[in-house]
PDB file of C-alpha atoms in Angstrom:
ATOM      1  CA  MET A  26     -17.582  10.384  -9.164  1.00  0.00           C
ATOM      2  CA  ALA A  27     -18.744  13.364 -11.264  1.00  0.00           C
ATOM      3  CA  VAL A  28     -15.871  15.746 -11.937  1.00  0.00           C
ATOM      4  CA  PHE A  29     -17.641  18.645 -13.635  1.00  0.00           C
ATOM      5  CA  GLY A  30     -21.110  19.918 -12.884  1.00  0.00           C
ATOM      6  CA  HIS A  31     -23.561  21.087 -15.537  1.00  0.00           C
ATOM      7  CA  GLY A  32     -21.907  23.606 -17.860  1.00  0.00           C
ATOM      8  CA  GLN A  33     -18.606  23.585 -15.960  1.00  0.00           C
ATOM      9  CA  LEU A  34     -16.572  21.661 -18.551  1.00  0.00           C
ATOM     10  CA  ARG A  35     -17.785  24.056 -21.233  1.00  0.00           C
ATOM     11  CA  LEU A  36     -16.568  27.028 -19.219  1.00  0.00           C
ATOM     12  CA  TYR A  37     -13.309  25.354 -18.305  1.00  0.00           C
ATOM     13  CA  LEU A  38     -12.511  24.600 -21.956  1.00  0.00           C
ATOM     14  CA  LEU A  39     -12.996  28.274 -22.738  1.00  0.00           C
ATOM     15  CA  SER A  40     -10.628  29.227 -19.932  1.00  0.00           C
ATOM     16  CA  LEU A  41      -7.968  26.814 -21.251  1.00  0.00           C
ATOM     17  CA  LEU A  42      -8.192  28.466 -24.677  1.00  0.00           C
ATOM     18  CA  GLU A  43      -7.724  31.914 -23.165  1.00  0.00           C
ATOM     19  CA  ALA A  44      -3.929  31.375 -23.179  1.00  0.00           C
ATOM     20  CA  GLY A  45      -3.962  30.736 -26.922  1.00  0.00           C
ATOM     21  CA  PRO A  46      -5.137  28.310 -29.611  1.00  0.00           C
ATOM     22  CA  ARG A  47      -4.804  24.607 -28.892  1.00  0.00           C
ATOM     23  CA  HIS A  48      -5.420  21.293 -30.561  1.00  0.00           C
ATOM     24  CA  GLY A  49      -8.155  19.105 -29.126  1.00  0.00           C
ATOM     25  CA  TYR A  50      -5.581  16.623 -27.909  1.00  0.00           C
ATOM     26  CA  GLU A  51      -3.707  19.419 -26.112  1.00  0.00           C
ATOM     27  CA  LEU A  52      -6.908  20.363 -24.309  1.00  0.00           C
ATOM     28  CA  ILE A  53      -7.432  16.746 -23.212  1.00  0.00           C
ATOM     29  CA  ARG A  54      -3.842  16.580 -21.958  1.00  0.00           C
ATOM     30  CA  ALA A  55      -4.171  19.920 -20.149  1.00  0.00           C
ATOM     31  CA  LEU A  56      -7.256  18.622 -18.336  1.00  0.00           C
ATOM     32  CA  SER A  57      -5.453  15.391 -17.443  1.00  0.00           C
ATOM     33  CA  ASP A  58      -2.479  17.371 -16.110  1.00  0.00           C
ATOM     34  CA  ARG A  59      -4.779  19.589 -14.068  1.00  0.00           C
ATOM     35  CA  PHE A  60      -6.044  16.468 -12.299  1.00  0.00           C
ATOM     36  CA  GLY A  61      -2.615  14.908 -11.851  1.00  0.00           C
ATOM     37  CA  GLY A  62      -3.544  12.031 -14.145  1.00  0.00           C
ATOM     38  CA  THR A  63      -6.423  10.912 -11.920  1.00  0.00           C
ATOM     39  CA  TYR A  64      -8.990  12.013 -14.523  1.00  0.00           C
ATOM     40  CA  ARG A  65      -8.667  12.127 -18.297  1.00  0.00           C
ATOM     41  CA  PRO A  66     -11.697  13.102 -20.378  1.00  0.00           C
ATOM     42  CA  SER A  67     -12.267  11.105 -23.512  1.00  0.00           C
ATOM     43  CA  ALA A  68     -12.215  12.538 -27.007  1.00  0.00           C
ATOM     44  CA  GLY A  69     -15.926  11.695 -27.152  1.00  0.00           C
ATOM     45  CA  THR A  70     -16.470  14.090 -24.244  1.00  0.00           C
ATOM     46  CA  VAL A  71     -14.284  17.000 -25.351  1.00  0.00           C
ATOM     47  CA  TYR A  72     -14.800  17.256 -29.120  1.00  0.00           C
ATOM     48  CA  PRO A  73     -18.621  17.436 -29.062  1.00  0.00           C
ATOM     49  CA  ARG A  74     -18.365  20.305 -26.548  1.00  0.00           C
ATOM     50  CA  LEU A  75     -15.873  22.099 -28.749  1.00  0.00           C
ATOM     51  CA  ALA A  76     -18.262  21.686 -31.677  1.00  0.00           C
ATOM     52  CA  ARG A  77     -21.062  23.164 -29.564  1.00  0.00           C
ATOM     53  CA  LEU A  78     -18.871  26.093 -28.549  1.00  0.00           C
ATOM     54  CA  GLU A  79     -18.170  26.685 -32.226  1.00  0.00           C
ATOM     55  CA  GLU A  80     -21.895  26.665 -32.985  1.00  0.00           C
ATOM     56  CA  GLU A  81     -22.367  29.275 -30.242  1.00  0.00           C
ATOM     57  CA  GLY A  82     -19.732  31.479 -31.863  1.00  0.00           C
ATOM     58  CA  LEU A  83     -17.422  31.267 -28.845  1.00  0.00           C
ATOM     59  CA  VAL A  84     -14.724  29.165 -30.546  1.00  0.00           C
ATOM     60  CA  GLU A  85     -13.407  29.042 -34.083  1.00  0.00           C
ATOM     61  CA  ARG A  86     -11.464  26.335 -35.844  1.00  0.00           C
ATOM     62  CA  ALA A  87      -8.355  26.705 -38.007  1.00  0.00           C
ATOM     63  CA  GLU A  88      -6.442  24.010 -39.855  1.00  0.00           C
ATOM     64  CA  SER A  89      -2.837  23.510 -38.752  1.00  0.00           C
ATOM     65  CA  GLY A  90      -1.281  20.923 -41.029  1.00  0.00           C
ATOM     66  CA  ARG A  91      -3.204  17.703 -40.463  1.00  0.00           C
ATOM     67  CA  LYS A  92      -4.617  18.928 -37.142  1.00  0.00           C
ATOM     68  CA  THR A  93      -7.298  21.378 -36.128  1.00  0.00           C
ATOM     69  CA  LEU A  94      -6.617  24.309 -33.843  1.00  0.00           C
ATOM     70  CA  TYR A  95      -9.335  25.760 -31.627  1.00  0.00           C
ATOM     71  CA  ALA A  96      -9.217  29.414 -30.607  1.00  0.00           C
ATOM     72  CA  LEU A  97     -11.446  31.826 -28.716  1.00  0.00           C
ATOM     73  CA  THR A  98     -13.450  34.359 -30.658  1.00  0.00           C
ATOM     74  CA  ASP A  99     -14.147  37.847 -29.298  1.00  0.00           C
ATOM     75  CA  ARG A 100     -17.432  36.500 -27.959  1.00  0.00           C
ATOM     76  CA  GLY A 101     -15.545  33.615 -26.323  1.00  0.00           C
ATOM     77  CA  ARG A 102     -13.154  35.984 -24.563  1.00  0.00           C
ATOM     78  CA  ALA A 103     -16.072  38.082 -23.386  1.00  0.00           C
ATOM     79  CA  GLU A 104     -17.748  34.903 -22.052  1.00  0.00           C
ATOM     80  CA  VAL A 105     -14.644  34.016 -20.041  1.00  0.00           C
ATOM     81  CA  GLU A 106     -14.402  37.539 -18.649  1.00  0.00           C
ATOM     82  CA  ALA A 107     -18.070  37.569 -17.701  1.00  0.00           C
ATOM     83  CA  HIS A 108     -17.635  34.336 -15.700  1.00  0.00           C
ATOM     84  CA  ARG A 109     -14.292  35.146 -14.083  1.00  0.00           C
ATOM     85  CA  ALA A 110     -15.669  34.804 -10.551  1.00  0.00           C
ATOM     86  CA  GLU A 111     -17.373  31.525 -11.448  1.00  0.00           C
ATOM     87  CA  LEU A 112     -14.096  30.214 -12.854  1.00  0.00           C
ATOM     88  CA  ALA A 113     -12.268  31.110  -9.638  1.00  0.00           C
ATOM     89  CA  ALA A 114     -14.861  29.216  -7.601  1.00  0.00           C
ATOM     90  CA  LEU A 115     -14.584  26.285 -10.032  1.00  0.00           C
ATOM     91  CA  GLU A 116     -10.825  26.126  -9.489  1.00  0.00           C
ATOM     92  CA  HIS A 117     -11.431  25.749  -5.737  1.00  0.00           C
ATOM     93  CA  GLU A 118     -13.984  23.013  -6.365  1.00  0.00           C
ATOM     94  CA  LEU A 119     -11.615  21.175  -8.695  1.00  0.00           C
ATOM     95  CA  ALA A 120      -8.872  21.276  -6.054  1.00  0.00           C
ATOM     96  CA  ASP A 121     -11.216  19.382  -3.712  1.00  0.00           C
ATOM     97  CA  VAL A 122     -12.154  16.943  -6.488  1.00  0.00           C
ATOM     98  CA  VAL A 123      -8.481  16.255  -7.232  1.00  0.00           C
ATOM     99  CA  ARG A 124      -7.842  15.465  -3.558  1.00  0.00           C
ATOM    100  CA  GLU A 125     -10.815  13.075  -3.475  1.00  0.00           C
ATOM    101  CA  LEU A 126      -9.734  11.337  -6.684  1.00  0.00           C
ATOM    102  CA  ALA A 127      -6.167  11.026  -5.422  1.00  0.00           C
ATOM    103  CA  ALA A 128      -7.445   9.492  -2.180  1.00  0.00           C
ATOM    104  CA  GLN A 129      -9.516   6.964  -4.153  1.00  0.00           C
ATOM    105  CA  VAL A 130      -6.540   6.033  -6.326  1.00  0.00           C
ATOM    106  CA  ARG A 131      -4.310   5.653  -3.279  1.00  0.00           C
ATOM    107  CA  ALA A 132      -6.893   3.401  -1.632  1.00  0.00           C
ATOM    108  CA  GLU A 133      -7.198   1.285  -4.794  1.00  0.00           C
ATOM    109  CA  VAL A 134      -3.426   1.016  -5.123  1.00  0.00           C
ATOM    110  CA  ALA A 135      -3.100   0.143  -1.433  1.00  0.00           C
ATOM    111  CA  GLY A 136      -5.746  -2.544  -1.890  1.00  0.00           C
ATOM    112  CA  SER A 137      -3.929  -3.912  -4.906  1.00  0.00           C
ATOM    113  CA  MET A 138      -0.647  -3.899  -3.024  1.00  0.00           C
ATOM    114  CA  ALA A 139      -2.257  -5.689  -0.084  1.00  0.00           C
ATOM    115  CA  GLY A 140      -3.623  -8.356  -2.408  1.00  0.00           C
ATOM    116  CA  MET A 141      -0.267  -8.746  -4.111  1.00  0.00           C
ATOM    117  CA  ARG A 142       1.553  -8.982  -0.788  1.00  0.00           C
ATOM    118  CA  ALA A 143      -0.924 -11.632   0.371  1.00  0.00           C
ATOM    119  CA  GLU A 144      -0.397 -13.650  -2.813  1.00  0.00           C
ATOM    120  CA  MET A 145       3.374 -13.365  -2.487  1.00  0.00           C
ATOM    121  CA  ALA A 146       3.215 -14.355   1.179  1.00  0.00           C
ATOM    122  CA  ALA A 147       1.105 -17.401   0.277  1.00  0.00           C
ATOM    123  CA  ALA A 148       3.589 -18.364  -2.450  1.00  0.00           C
ATOM    124  CA  ALA A 149       6.465 -17.923  -0.021  1.00  0.00           C
ATOM    125  CA  GLN A 150       4.692 -20.103   2.540  1.00  0.00           C
ATOM    126  CA  GLN A 151       4.118 -22.820  -0.049  1.00  0.00           C
ATOM    127  CA  ALA A 152       7.780 -22.668  -1.058  1.00  0.00           C
ATOM    128  CA  ARG A 153       8.898 -22.984   2.572  1.00  0.00           C
ATOM    129  CA  ALA A 154       6.502 -25.899   3.146  1.00  0.00           C
ATOM    130  CA  ALA A 155       7.808 -27.677   0.035  1.00  0.00           C
ATOM    131  CA  ALA A 156      11.408 -27.107   1.165  1.00  0.00           C
ATOM    132  CA  LEU A 157      10.654 -28.525   4.622  1.00  0.00           C
ATOM    133  CA  GLN A 158       8.873 -31.527   3.100  1.00  0.00           C
ATOM    134  CA  ALA A 159      11.832 -32.243   0.830  1.00  0.00           C
ATOM    135  CA  ARG A 160      14.264 -31.891   3.738  1.00  0.00           C
ATOM    136  CA  ASP A 161      12.248 -34.282   5.873  1.00  0.00           C
ATOM    137  CA  ALA A 162      12.033 -36.759   2.984  1.00  0.00           C
ATOM    138  CA  ARG A 163      15.810 -36.654   2.508  1.00  0.00           C
ATOM    139  CA  ALA A 164      16.344 -37.131   6.272  1.00  0.00           C
ATOM    140  CA  THR A 165      14.175 -40.258   6.401  1.00  0.00           C
ATOM    141  CA  ALA A 166      15.086 -41.828   3.029  1.00  0.00           C
ATOM    142  CA  PRO A 167      17.421 -44.861   2.973  1.00  0.00           C
ATOM    143  CA  ALA A 168      20.968 -44.211   1.808  1.00  0.00           C
ATOM    144  CA  GLY A 169      21.240 -44.207  -1.989  1.00  0.00           C
ATOM    145  CA  ASP A 170      17.509 -43.535  -2.347  1.00  0.00           C
ATOM    146  CA  VAL A 171      17.335 -39.757  -1.814  1.00  0.00           C
ATOM    147  CA  PRO A 172      14.199 -38.140  -3.356  1.00  0.00           C
ATOM    148  CA  ARG A 173      14.731 -35.293  -5.758  1.00  0.00           C
ATOM    149  CA  PRO A 174      12.280 -32.340  -5.962  1.00  0.00           C
ATOM    150  CA  GLY A 175       9.928 -32.766  -8.868  1.00  0.00           C
ATOM    151  CA  GLY A 176      11.146 -36.225  -9.826  1.00  0.00           C
ATOM    152  CA  PRO A 177      11.321 -39.892  -8.810  1.00  0.00           C
ATOM    153  CA  PRO A 178      13.792 -41.046  -6.140  1.00  0.00           C
ATOM    154  CA  ALA A 179      17.376 -41.150  -7.234  1.00  0.00           C
ATOM    155  CA  ALA A 180      18.945 -44.566  -7.073  1.00  0.00           C
ATOM    156  CA  GLY A 181      22.491 -43.365  -7.532  1.00  0.00           C
ATOM    157  CA  SER A 182      22.507 -44.548 -11.138  1.00  0.00           C
ATOM    158  CA  ARG A 183      22.576 -41.036 -12.725  1.00  0.00           C
ATOM    159  CA  PRO A 184      26.031 -39.512 -13.375  1.00  0.00           C
ATOM    160  CA  GLY A 185      26.957 -37.005 -10.722  1.00  0.00           C
ATOM    161  CA  GLY A 186      24.530 -38.260  -8.099  1.00  0.00           C
ATOM    162  CA  PRO A 187      21.850 -36.290  -6.215  1.00  0.00           C
ATOM    163  CA  GLY A 188      24.086 -33.242  -5.736  1.00  0.00           C
ATOM    164  CA  ALA A 189      24.525 -32.792  -9.475  1.00  0.00           C
ATOM    165  CA  ASP A 190      20.749 -33.180  -9.999  1.00  0.00           C
ATOM    166  CA  ALA A 191      20.074 -30.482  -7.412  1.00  0.00           C
ATOM    167  CA  ARG A 192      22.525 -28.114  -9.096  1.00  0.00           C
ATOM    168  CA  ARG A 193      20.952 -28.694 -12.510  1.00  0.00           C
ATOM    169  CA  GLU A 194      17.494 -28.014 -11.122  1.00  0.00           C
ATOM    170  CA  ALA A 195      18.740 -24.857  -9.368  1.00  0.00           C
ATOM    171  CA  ARG A 196      20.224 -23.597 -12.654  1.00  0.00           C
ATOM    172  CA  ALA A 197      16.968 -24.321 -14.468  1.00  0.00           C
ATOM    173  CA  ARG A 198      14.981 -22.419 -11.837  1.00  0.00           C
ATOM    174  CA  ARG A 199      17.376 -19.476 -12.041  1.00  0.00           C
ATOM    175  CA  ALA A 200      16.996 -19.389 -15.841  1.00  0.00           C
ATOM    176  CA  ALA A 201      13.201 -19.416 -15.474  1.00  0.00           C
ATOM    177  CA  ILE A 202      13.347 -16.578 -12.939  1.00  0.00           C
ATOM    178  CA  GLU A 203      15.574 -14.492 -15.200  1.00  0.00           C
ATOM    179  CA  ALA A 204      13.216 -15.083 -18.145  1.00  0.00           C
ATOM    180  CA  ASP A 205      10.233 -13.997 -16.055  1.00  0.00           C
ATOM    181  CA  LEU A 206      12.093 -10.859 -14.910  1.00  0.00           C
ATOM    182  CA  ALA A 207      13.046 -10.001 -18.490  1.00  0.00           C
ATOM    183  CA  ALA A 208       9.432 -10.433 -19.651  1.00  0.00           C
ATOM    184  CA  PHE A 209       8.156  -8.280 -16.769  1.00  0.00           C
ATOM    185  CA  ARG A 210      10.685  -5.526 -17.542  1.00  0.00           C
ATOM    186  CA  ALA A 211       9.803  -5.578 -21.233  1.00  0.00           C
ATOM    187  CA  GLU A 212       6.060  -5.344 -20.521  1.00  0.00           C
ATOM    188  CA  VAL A 213       6.477  -2.445 -18.076  1.00  0.00           C
ATOM    189  CA  ARG A 214       8.811  -0.572 -20.440  1.00  0.00           C
ATOM    190  CA  GLU A 215       6.338  -0.981 -23.306  1.00  0.00           C
ATOM    191  CA  ALA A 216       3.443   0.248 -21.130  1.00  0.00           C
ATOM    192  CA  VAL A 217       5.486   3.290 -20.069  1.00  0.00           C
ATOM    193  CA  ARG A 218       6.456   3.982 -23.686  1.00  0.00           C
ATOM    194  CA  ARG A 219       2.799   3.939 -24.719  1.00  0.00           C
ATOM    195  CA  ALA A 220       1.906   6.203 -21.783  1.00  0.00           C
ATOM    196  CA  GLU A 221       4.470   8.795 -22.909  1.00  0.00           C
ATOM    197  CA  ALA A 222       2.462   9.286 -26.084  1.00  0.00           C
ATOM    198  CA  SER A 223      -0.431  10.426 -23.877  1.00  0.00           C
ATOM    199  CA  GLY A 224       1.572  12.718 -21.626  1.00  0.00           C
ATOM    200  CA  GLY A 225       2.462  10.074 -19.005  1.00  0.00           C
ATOM    201  CA  PRO A 226       3.614   8.260 -17.018  1.00  0.00           C
ATOM    202  CA  THR A 227       2.329  10.097 -13.973  1.00  0.00           C
ATOM    203  CA  ALA A 228       3.934  10.464 -10.555  1.00  0.00           C
ATOM    204  CA  LEU A 229       1.393   7.913  -9.328  1.00  0.00           C
ATOM    205  CA  THR A 230       2.744   5.393 -11.855  1.00  0.00           C
ATOM    206  CA  ALA A 231       6.286   5.899 -10.576  1.00  0.00           C
ATOM    207  CA  ASP A 232       5.151   5.547  -6.951  1.00  0.00           C
ATOM    208  CA  THR A 233       3.241   2.377  -7.794  1.00  0.00           C
ATOM    209  CA  VAL A 234       6.274   0.803  -9.494  1.00  0.00           C
ATOM    210  CA  ARG A 235       8.448   1.563  -6.479  1.00  0.00           C
ATOM    211  CA  THR A 236       5.841   0.142  -4.086  1.00  0.00           C
ATOM    212  CA  VAL A 237       5.352  -3.034  -6.137  1.00  0.00           C
ATOM    213  CA  LEU A 238       9.087  -3.641  -6.431  1.00  0.00           C
ATOM    214  CA  ALA A 239       9.679  -3.058  -2.722  1.00  0.00           C
ATOM    215  CA  SER A 240       6.892  -5.521  -1.862  1.00  0.00           C
ATOM    216  CA  ALA A 241       8.256  -8.041  -4.372  1.00  0.00           C
ATOM    217  CA  ARG A 242      11.781  -7.796  -2.977  1.00  0.00           C
ATOM    218  CA  ALA A 243      10.543  -8.372   0.577  1.00  0.00           C
ATOM    219  CA  ALA A 244       8.373 -11.338  -0.420  1.00  0.00           C
ATOM    220  CA  ILE A 245      11.111 -12.948  -2.515  1.00  0.00           C
ATOM    221  CA  ALA A 246      13.681 -12.499   0.260  1.00  0.00           C
ATOM    222  CA  ALA A 247      11.392 -14.464   2.583  1.00  0.00           C
ATOM    223  CA  THR A 248      11.680 -17.511   0.298  1.00  0.00           C
ATOM    224  CA  LEU A 249      15.483 -17.507   0.123  1.00  0.00           C
ATOM    225  CA  PRO A 250      17.759 -19.336   2.544  1.00  0.00           C
ATOM    226  CA  PRO A 251      19.786 -17.115   4.890  1.00  0.00           C
ATOM    227  CA  ARG A 252      23.239 -16.142   3.741  1.00  0.00           C
TER     228      ARG A 252
END
């Protein structure tokens, strides 16, 4: 959906500079914060408009170390003052836009969560079916010929017997689960670390993590035997 109408981003950038000079990146982050992270303009959107404002004599640039600061000129301040009522109306419009964007994000997250829950439920169902099939096979197998999950029937020739095999396989599965959990944690932590460089993570990110983990815990619990 369109966030700013014609000329509105130009005016809003001027209003953000009214509080004092800012770097281009700070302006992008301020816009992202204003929308609660649901909208973040690209550098290719913001910098050309700043260049145009400079051409109009409304903004001036100043070097600050390796970065460029943008500040309002007297003409820029007069432009903001002349459009004060328009800016107030724009703030009301943006409040509605933020609510619409938040609703869209919530719907998308809910859809993603529903899909994930369905996939987890299907995996849990498959695990339960496999467990029942293995139990039935053990119940009907002749003595000394008990099938083992994922392998040929045991003939009692392996040291430790079927019980030892089952324990080894359980330990292997636990190790695989722990490795998957460690990889997931590392990936999420790295994504969050990268987001911090851009002013995130947002409250929506935190809510999504909590929702995903709650769904995962419920789905995993359904595959475990009762205590």
